[in-house]
Amino acid sequence: MQQFDVLIIGSGLGGMTIALNLADTLKVGLVTKRALRDGGSGWAQGGIAAVLDGQDSIELHIKDTHVAGAGLCDADATRFIVEHSRDAIDWLIDMGVPFTRDQGGETSYQGFHLTREGGHSHRRIIHAADATGAAVIDTLAKKVAAHPNITVLENHIALDLITAAKLGQDEPRAWGAYVYDIEHDRVKTVLAGQTVLATGGAGKVYLYTSNPDVSTGDGIAMGWRAGCRVSNMEFIQFHPTCLYHPDAKSFLITEAVRGEGGILRLPDGTRFMPTHDERAELAPRDVVARAIDFEMKRGGHDCVYLDISYKPAAFVMEHFPTIYQRCLELGIDITKQPIPVVPAAHYTCGGLVVDLVGHTDLPGLYAVGEVACTGLHGANRLASNSLLECMVVGKAAAADILAAGKVTLPQVPEWDESRVTDPDEEVVISHNWDELRRFMWDYVGIVRTNKRLERALHRIQLLQGEIQEYYSNFRVSNDLIELRNLVSTAELIVRCAMARKESRGLHYSRDYPGMLPQAEPTILKP
C-alpha cells in the first residue's frame, strides 16, 4: 500500500502541470501506463493557441472557439481559459520549452514564431516546429523526474477508484485508486487525499486513430463507474489528415500544413475543398473531415492527398521537419509530391463533467484535460485549444488542491483476488477488442444513422456481458482493464449520439441533418 497527498493518474500535460504546481508543498504520486513521456500530449504536433500578438484579442479567440464549437461552447469556461492563455505560455517559456524562433519577420511573441491553423482568424499558435507536444513533455518530464516530492509509477494502470461507497462510508468521496503493476503482475492499493484523473481520451475505441495505444478511455470509464456524470461524448473529433500508409501507424499530418498553404486534392489532382466550404482548407476540422469522407466514398478512393510541394523545399523542411523525415522514410518526398491522407479519430471533446477548477461530481476527485468536459470545446474543438486547456485548468486545479489542505486518510482493504483464477483463453480479449473497434468505426464514425447506432449499442451490450463475466472470474491484466474501459466508453459515445436529435459540429446524423435552434449539452447520469 502506498500513500500520497495527491494521486495523479496520467502523465500528459495536464498531469505534469498539476504535479509541478503541487510538488513543492505536497507529496505527489504520478501513475502512467507506460513510460513517463508516453502520454497523448507528446503526440501533439501543431502547437498551443493563445492570445500573444498585439493585433490579436481575447474576444477574437473566444469568437473563433465558439464558431468552431457550433454554438455549444460554455461561455464561462471559454472566457476563463482564453483569458489565462498568455500566463500558461509564459509558464512554459519559463520552464524552458524550446519554441520555434521567428526568422522571417512574421507574427511573433517574445521572438517566437506564431502560426495559424484552421478555424483561427489570426496567427496565434506558438509551436516547436511540428513537434510541439514532444518538446513540451520532454521539458516538463525532466523536471517531474528530478523532483524529490514526485513519485512516478511507470508501467502502472489504474484499475478502479477507491470510493467511500466501497468502504461503507456515508459521505461520498474518492480516496485514491487500485492500481495494476503491469511489470510485476499485481494490484496495489494507492491511497490519496485528492485524486486527479488526467488519463486523456478514448481514440483507441476506433479502428483508425491518431492517438497512442494508451488512449483507451480509462479515466472516463472509472469516473462513470464511480458515479460521475459525463457530457457530450457524441462529439468525437476526426482529424482530417492522418498519413495513409501501411507502415505508418497513427501518424498525424498537423493542421499547420493546411495553415501554411497545403491544398487537399483528389487522386487526379483536383482541388475539392472550395466546393464544400468557402474557407476551403482552413475550415474547421469537422467540415474538412466530412468533406474528405464524402469525396472518398463518392469516388471509391482509399485516400485523398495533401499537397504542400508547391512551396519552396527549404520552407517545407524548416516548418515541418518531423513530417518531412517520417514521410521520407516511407518513400514520400513532401517537397516534391503530395501526402496521402485519411481522417482518423483524434480527440474526445466530451468527458467527465467538471467545473473551472477540475472538480467532478465526486468530492476528492478532479479531472483535467481530454478526460474532462469543461465545455470549452463545445461540439467541435478548435485547433490547438487542447494543450491550452490542460495547463489552464491544471493550474487552477492545483491551486484548489493547495487551498483545500491535507486530509486524514481512512483504513482501506487491500485488493482481493482470492476468488479468481488465471485466464483460460485470452483470445476472448483480443477478439472483442478487434470487434469493438471495427463496428465503432463502421457504425459510430463521421456520418451516423439511427440504425447504425442501434446496431452498435446492441453489439456493445453483448460484449459487456462477456467482458464482465471474464473480469469477474479471472485475474486482471493490462489488456482486460483497457478493454473493459473501452467498451464502457463506447457505450457512452453511442448513448450520447442517440440522445442528440440533430446534426451539430462533429455529430452528423443522416436522420437529423438539421441543427436545432437551441444548443444544449448532452449529459448522462449513472
XYZ file of C-alpha atoms in Angstrom:
526
model
C 0.000 0.000 0.000
C 1.252 3.463 -0.925
C 0.015 6.822 0.338
C 0.229 10.307 -1.167
C -1.305 13.692 -0.552
C -2.322 13.708 -4.232
C -2.556 10.833 -6.702
C -2.427 11.882 -10.368
C -3.441 9.251 -12.903
C -1.926 10.121 -16.269
C 1.377 11.731 -17.277
C 0.370 14.040 -20.120
C 0.460 17.825 -19.956
C -2.495 18.035 -17.554
C -0.967 15.578 -15.103
C 2.517 17.093 -15.264
C 1.190 20.641 -14.882
C -0.651 19.721 -11.687
C 2.274 17.693 -10.315
C 4.787 20.506 -10.812
C 2.442 23.078 -9.278
C 1.890 20.922 -6.178
C 5.168 19.159 -5.504
C 6.910 21.957 -3.625
C 4.227 21.607 -0.944
C 2.639 18.156 -1.208
C 3.692 14.544 -1.749
C 2.551 13.532 -5.235
C 2.160 10.122 -6.860
C 2.036 10.081 -10.661
C 0.724 6.918 -12.336
C 1.473 6.283 -16.018
C 0.663 3.220 -18.100
C 3.987 3.155 -19.861
C 6.990 5.467 -19.545
C 6.647 8.996 -18.193
C 6.748 10.572 -21.670
C 4.291 8.179 -23.337
C 1.013 10.077 -22.871
C -1.062 11.538 -25.684
C 0.176 15.122 -25.159
C 3.576 14.243 -26.582
C 1.915 13.389 -29.891
C 0.530 16.900 -30.394
C 2.191 18.452 -33.426
C 0.696 21.820 -34.287
C 1.084 23.929 -31.146
C -0.789 25.836 -28.449
C -3.359 28.540 -29.149
C -3.020 31.710 -27.075
C -3.590 35.449 -27.448
C 0.004 36.628 -27.706
C 0.192 39.171 -30.523
C -0.863 42.808 -30.153
C -3.040 42.589 -33.253
C -4.976 39.647 -31.773
C -7.509 39.824 -28.922
C -9.222 37.746 -26.244
C -12.567 38.416 -27.929
C -11.358 37.131 -31.305
C -10.018 33.894 -29.794
C -13.281 33.426 -27.873
C -15.303 34.069 -31.042
C -13.249 31.572 -33.075
C -13.714 28.957 -30.340
C -17.495 29.490 -30.296
C -17.749 29.319 -34.094
C -15.795 26.043 -34.232
C -17.840 24.689 -31.302
C -21.090 25.170 -33.250
C -22.746 27.232 -30.544
C -22.258 24.666 -27.784
C -19.162 26.068 -26.031
C -19.667 27.043 -22.406
C -19.241 30.824 -22.283
C -17.665 30.977 -18.812
C -15.213 28.153 -19.453
C -14.190 29.568 -22.826
C -13.530 33.047 -21.436
C -11.683 31.720 -18.370
C -9.344 29.519 -20.415
C -8.645 32.073 -23.159
C -8.044 34.880 -20.633
C -5.399 32.729 -18.919
C -3.731 31.638 -22.156
C -0.802 34.039 -22.042
C 0.022 33.103 -18.432
C 0.108 29.440 -19.471
C 2.517 30.124 -22.342
C 4.742 32.303 -20.151
C 4.925 29.427 -17.654
C 6.112 27.036 -20.384
C 8.668 29.577 -21.590
C 9.930 29.919 -18.007
C 10.132 26.112 -17.829
C 12.471 26.240 -20.823
C 10.304 24.821 -23.627
C 12.239 25.416 -26.894
C 9.550 27.050 -29.014
C 10.463 27.892 -32.615
C 12.040 31.310 -33.052
C 10.770 33.779 -35.634
C 13.214 34.004 -38.523
C 11.212 35.723 -41.240
C 9.651 38.754 -39.589
C 6.207 37.151 -39.370
C 3.875 37.484 -36.375
C 5.795 36.610 -33.211
C 5.762 36.730 -29.385
C 8.961 37.383 -27.446
C 10.791 36.382 -30.618
C 8.874 33.105 -31.028
C 7.132 32.305 -34.319
C 3.331 32.189 -34.372
C 1.478 30.164 -36.999
C -2.178 29.917 -37.972
C -4.445 26.867 -38.122
C -7.922 26.041 -39.395
C -10.737 27.978 -37.701
C -8.436 30.716 -36.348
C -8.837 34.309 -37.548
C -5.297 35.224 -36.555
C -1.811 33.813 -36.191
C -1.827 32.742 -32.535
C -0.310 29.242 -32.440
C 3.025 29.114 -30.633
C 4.876 25.933 -31.559
C 8.115 23.966 -31.514
C 8.478 23.211 -35.238
C 5.923 20.446 -35.915
C 6.507 18.503 -32.683
C 5.223 20.886 -30.011
C 3.810 18.221 -27.705
C 7.071 16.312 -27.635
C 9.079 19.463 -26.857
C 6.727 20.441 -24.022
C 6.548 16.957 -22.499
C 10.302 16.360 -22.743
C 10.958 19.648 -20.940
C 8.448 19.046 -18.141
C 9.272 15.338 -17.771
C 12.846 16.187 -16.796
C 11.553 18.426 -14.011
C 8.997 15.848 -12.861
C 11.574 13.055 -12.776
C 14.018 15.198 -10.804
C 11.571 16.468 -8.173
C 12.018 14.754 -4.785
C 8.319 15.056 -3.879
C 7.021 13.321 -7.041
C 6.962 9.515 -7.172
C 6.454 8.280 -10.731
C 4.871 4.836 -11.062
C 5.686 3.778 -14.621
C 4.066 0.700 -16.199
C 1.090 1.011 -13.860
C -2.571 1.274 -14.926
C -5.349 2.436 -12.632
C -7.950 -0.298 -12.291
C -10.689 1.463 -10.331
C -11.128 4.385 -7.979
C -11.296 3.722 -4.245
C -14.526 5.403 -3.170
C -16.293 5.976 0.122
C -19.169 3.841 -1.152
C -16.827 0.842 -1.458
C -15.631 1.462 2.100
C -19.146 1.691 3.519
C -18.810 5.396 4.333
C -21.849 7.668 4.168
C -20.215 10.780 2.695
C -19.251 10.266 -0.990
C -15.547 10.743 -1.718
C -12.589 9.441 -3.694
C -9.626 8.072 -1.729
C -7.136 7.098 -4.445
C -7.193 4.043 -6.676
C -6.426 0.374 -7.045
C -3.535 0.273 -9.498
C -2.268 -2.686 -11.519
C 1.513 -3.051 -11.638
C 1.987 -4.385 -15.176
C 5.616 -5.415 -14.745
C 5.063 -7.422 -11.529
C 1.506 -8.585 -12.343
C -0.102 -7.453 -9.109
C -2.680 -4.920 -7.905
C -1.569 -2.200 -5.471
C -3.685 -0.078 -3.167
C -2.735 3.600 -3.589
C -4.351 5.964 -1.075
C -4.579 9.732 -1.545
C -6.404 12.671 -0.035
C -7.044 14.091 -3.528
C -7.156 12.137 -6.772
C -6.756 13.581 -10.278
C -7.794 11.868 -13.499
C -5.569 13.101 -16.330
C -5.830 9.983 -18.456
C -6.507 11.552 -21.861
C -9.063 10.478 -24.428
C -10.504 7.362 -25.997
C -9.301 7.290 -29.609
C -8.490 3.573 -29.444
C -12.215 2.806 -29.371
C -11.984 3.336 -33.161
C -10.179 1.268 -35.759
C -8.297 4.251 -37.196
C -6.937 6.844 -34.784
C -4.130 9.344 -34.466
C -3.897 8.565 -30.735
C -1.262 6.454 -28.978
C -2.171 2.949 -27.794
C -2.697 4.212 -24.228
C -5.785 6.284 -25.189
C -8.408 3.800 -24.025
C -10.881 5.983 -22.121
C -9.704 4.765 -18.707
C -10.486 7.886 -16.706
C -13.894 8.416 -18.310
C -14.899 4.825 -17.545
C -13.546 4.924 -13.978
C -15.271 8.209 -13.227
C -18.553 6.934 -14.673
C -18.364 3.764 -12.566
C -17.722 5.943 -9.501
C -20.924 7.919 -10.089
C -19.760 10.945 -12.097
C -21.781 12.427 -14.920
C -20.427 12.559 -18.460
C -21.227 15.109 -21.139
C -21.026 15.477 -24.932
C -19.416 12.113 -25.648
C -21.000 12.050 -29.118
C -18.528 14.707 -30.247
C -15.523 12.678 -31.353
C -13.215 14.780 -33.462
C -11.872 13.014 -36.515
C -8.664 14.668 -37.617
C -8.940 15.160 -41.369
C -5.369 14.273 -42.211
C -3.747 11.140 -40.833
C -0.986 9.662 -43.006
C -2.316 6.831 -45.157
C 0.413 4.210 -45.497
C 0.544 0.529 -44.472
C 3.691 1.121 -42.427
C 2.579 4.374 -40.778
C 0.633 3.660 -37.611
C -1.316 6.632 -36.242
C 0.956 9.291 -37.772
C -0.739 12.669 -37.871
C -0.217 15.336 -40.518
C -0.612 18.528 -38.493
C -3.296 21.138 -39.138
C -0.474 23.634 -39.637
C 0.321 22.117 -43.061
C -3.031 23.457 -44.251
C -2.464 26.638 -42.232
C 0.723 27.252 -44.209
C -0.950 26.694 -47.587
C -1.389 22.924 -48.007
C -4.046 22.020 -50.606
C -6.311 18.953 -50.470
C -6.615 17.129 -53.776
C -8.306 14.067 -55.223
C -6.104 11.327 -56.715
C -6.406 13.026 -60.123
C -5.086 16.289 -58.661
C -8.418 18.128 -58.460
C -8.789 20.518 -55.543
C -12.138 19.888 -53.786
C -12.423 21.870 -50.528
C -13.692 25.151 -52.102
C -16.811 23.275 -53.294
C -17.575 22.202 -49.689
C -16.847 25.408 -47.741
C -15.838 28.972 -48.551
C -12.974 28.685 -46.053
C -11.611 25.791 -48.127
C -8.641 24.053 -46.430
C -8.863 26.450 -43.465
C -12.358 25.316 -42.482
C -12.705 23.673 -39.029
C -11.796 20.022 -38.702
C -15.345 18.636 -38.723
C -16.069 20.317 -42.058
C -12.821 19.116 -43.636
C -13.180 15.556 -42.276
C -16.741 15.236 -43.633
C -15.656 16.629 -46.997
C -12.828 14.082 -47.261
C -15.145 11.267 -46.132
C -17.700 12.352 -48.766
C -15.140 12.511 -51.591
C -13.592 9.161 -50.654
C -16.972 7.414 -50.622
C -18.234 9.156 -53.761
C -15.146 8.290 -55.772
C -14.287 4.982 -54.124
C -10.871 6.348 -53.154
C -8.696 4.828 -50.447
C -7.404 8.285 -49.531
C -7.027 11.886 -50.691
C -3.840 13.956 -50.948
C -2.485 16.961 -49.058
C -0.136 18.966 -51.250
C 2.450 21.393 -49.879
C 5.021 20.536 -52.561
C 4.477 23.788 -54.491
C 6.129 25.696 -51.628
C 9.943 26.088 -51.596
C 11.638 22.918 -50.319
C 13.558 24.864 -47.670
C 10.280 26.295 -46.310
C 8.691 22.850 -46.076
C 11.699 21.255 -44.369
C 12.062 24.130 -41.898
C 8.386 24.254 -40.896
C 7.663 20.520 -40.921
C 10.896 18.625 -40.220
C 9.255 15.726 -38.378
C 6.656 15.135 -41.084
C 9.259 15.550 -43.830
C 11.568 12.981 -42.245
C 8.852 10.436 -41.443
C 7.356 10.633 -44.923
C 10.818 10.359 -46.484
C 11.391 7.139 -44.528
C 8.246 5.793 -46.221
C 9.345 6.879 -49.692
C 7.309 10.114 -49.855
C 9.220 13.353 -50.501
C 6.704 16.011 -49.452
C 8.762 18.742 -51.148
C 8.038 17.034 -54.474
C 4.833 15.013 -54.062
C 1.553 15.187 -52.139
C 0.900 13.282 -48.901
C -1.760 10.507 -48.904
C -4.156 11.166 -46.003
C -7.400 9.839 -44.442
C -9.497 11.033 -41.473
C -8.883 9.285 -38.133
C -10.367 9.516 -34.631
C -8.349 12.228 -32.939
C -9.935 13.926 -29.929
C -12.696 13.263 -27.397
C -14.478 16.609 -26.927
C -16.744 15.267 -24.176
C -15.855 13.605 -20.908
C -16.477 13.794 -17.186
C -18.426 16.899 -16.213
C -16.111 19.337 -14.391
C -16.051 22.972 -13.307
C -13.300 25.506 -13.951
C -11.003 24.049 -11.285
C -11.490 20.448 -12.394
C -13.993 19.293 -9.748
C -16.011 16.233 -10.797
C -19.274 15.194 -9.119
C -17.309 13.107 -6.593
C -15.584 15.069 -3.789
C -11.852 14.482 -3.734
C -11.803 13.659 -7.460
C -10.575 16.054 -10.143
C -10.388 15.572 -13.917
C -8.190 17.618 -16.251
C -7.560 17.558 -19.994
C -9.180 15.315 -22.581
C -10.780 13.059 -19.945
C -12.863 16.034 -18.763
C -15.580 18.214 -20.245
C -15.285 21.853 -19.196
C -17.483 22.927 -22.105
C -14.602 24.738 -23.857
C -14.737 22.602 -26.992
C -18.496 22.531 -27.490
C -19.454 20.414 -30.477
C -16.007 20.649 -32.082
C -12.598 21.560 -30.634
C -10.809 24.494 -32.231
C -7.293 23.507 -33.277
C -4.589 23.826 -30.593
C -7.002 24.648 -27.758
C -6.440 21.250 -26.127
C -2.964 21.729 -24.633
C -4.053 25.183 -23.501
C -6.986 23.698 -21.567
C -4.682 21.150 -19.889
C -2.488 23.897 -18.474
C -5.092 26.494 -17.501
C -7.436 24.051 -15.758
C -4.452 22.094 -14.414
C -3.003 25.177 -12.722
C -6.461 26.098 -11.367
C -6.958 22.568 -10.011
C -3.544 22.665 -8.337
C -4.409 25.958 -6.635
C -7.721 24.485 -5.429
C -5.981 21.381 -4.050
C -3.431 23.520 -2.189
C -6.231 25.635 -0.715
C -8.066 22.501 0.475
C -5.107 21.359 2.577
C -4.260 17.826 3.678
C -6.883 15.322 4.822
C -6.712 12.255 7.075
C -6.756 9.018 5.088
C -9.106 6.163 6.032
C -8.319 2.486 6.512
C -8.685 0.704 3.179
C -8.626 -3.039 2.468
C -6.116 -4.457 0.025
C -7.266 -5.719 -3.366
C -8.843 -9.184 -3.035
C -8.271 -11.680 -5.819
C -8.730 -14.830 -3.736
C -11.826 -15.894 -5.692
C -10.435 -15.566 -9.212
C -8.146 -17.753 -11.302
C -5.705 -17.320 -14.158
C -7.472 -16.727 -17.507
C -8.005 -19.778 -19.674
C -8.383 -18.235 -23.153
C -7.059 -14.718 -23.607
C -8.123 -14.808 -27.265
C -11.502 -13.609 -25.975
C -9.897 -10.250 -25.123
C -8.190 -9.724 -28.477
C -11.276 -10.821 -30.431
C -13.614 -8.496 -28.505
C -11.141 -5.612 -28.789
C -10.986 -6.005 -32.570
C -14.753 -6.373 -32.968
C -15.453 -3.273 -30.857
C -13.080 -1.013 -32.794
C -14.378 -2.188 -36.169
C -18.083 -1.713 -35.525
C -17.465 1.632 -33.804
C -15.670 2.766 -36.974
C -18.434 1.452 -39.241
C -21.485 2.485 -37.198
C -20.422 5.430 -35.000
C -17.969 7.220 -37.283
C -18.020 10.530 -39.158
C -21.576 10.051 -40.526
C -24.209 8.312 -38.351
C -27.768 6.981 -38.625
C -30.292 5.734 -36.066
C -29.989 2.212 -37.405
C -26.200 2.204 -37.200
C -26.277 3.488 -33.619
C -28.844 0.851 -32.589
C -26.682 -1.887 -34.081
C -23.631 -0.558 -32.268
C -25.431 -0.406 -28.915
C -26.706 -3.973 -29.324
C -23.179 -5.225 -30.018
C -21.785 -3.246 -27.088
C -24.300 -4.790 -24.691
C -23.344 -8.283 -25.841
C -19.654 -7.505 -25.381
C -20.242 -6.005 -21.954
C -21.788 -9.240 -20.761
C -18.831 -11.286 -21.980
C -16.253 -8.868 -20.607
C -17.904 -8.562 -17.191
C -18.087 -12.348 -16.862
C -14.407 -12.586 -17.768
C -13.490 -9.754 -15.357
C -15.417 -11.426 -12.514
C -13.750 -14.829 -12.882
C -10.155 -14.188 -13.911
C -7.181 -12.196 -12.683
C -6.837 -8.797 -14.290
C -4.353 -7.907 -16.995
C -3.492 -4.676 -18.779
C -5.446 -5.734 -21.890
C -8.514 -6.724 -19.875
C -8.540 -3.426 -17.945
C -8.275 -1.413 -21.164
C -10.946 -3.469 -22.947
C -13.348 -3.075 -20.007
C -12.820 0.696 -20.113
C -13.099 0.905 -23.896
C -16.448 -0.882 -24.035
C -17.820 1.385 -21.278
C -16.620 4.466 -23.141
C -18.081 3.159 -26.400
C -21.472 2.802 -24.731
C -21.313 6.411 -23.513
C -20.450 7.645 -27.017
C -23.363 5.751 -28.547
C -25.867 6.734 -25.859
C -24.957 10.407 -26.212
C -25.203 10.141 -30.008
C -28.645 8.530 -29.770
C -29.833 11.297 -27.445
C -28.941 14.105 -29.879
C -31.747 14.593 -32.406
C -29.871 16.991 -34.675
C -26.595 17.407 -36.554
C -24.183 19.745 -34.833
C -20.415 20.064 -35.077
C -18.758 16.670 -35.011
C -22.040 14.752 -34.702
C -23.616 14.351 -38.133
C -26.782 12.260 -38.465
C -28.468 11.455 -41.761
C -31.738 11.064 -39.866
C -31.476 14.539 -38.312
C -29.482 16.640 -40.822
C -30.683 19.996 -39.472
C -29.472 21.911 -36.443
C -31.861 22.740 -33.615
C -32.221 26.456 -32.748
C -31.093 25.936 -29.157
C -27.701 24.362 -28.401
C -27.848 22.069 -25.361
C -25.186 19.748 -23.941
C -25.857 16.016 -23.716
C -25.464 14.909 -20.099
C -25.690 11.303 -18.899
C -26.105 10.363 -15.240
C -25.018 6.926 -13.910
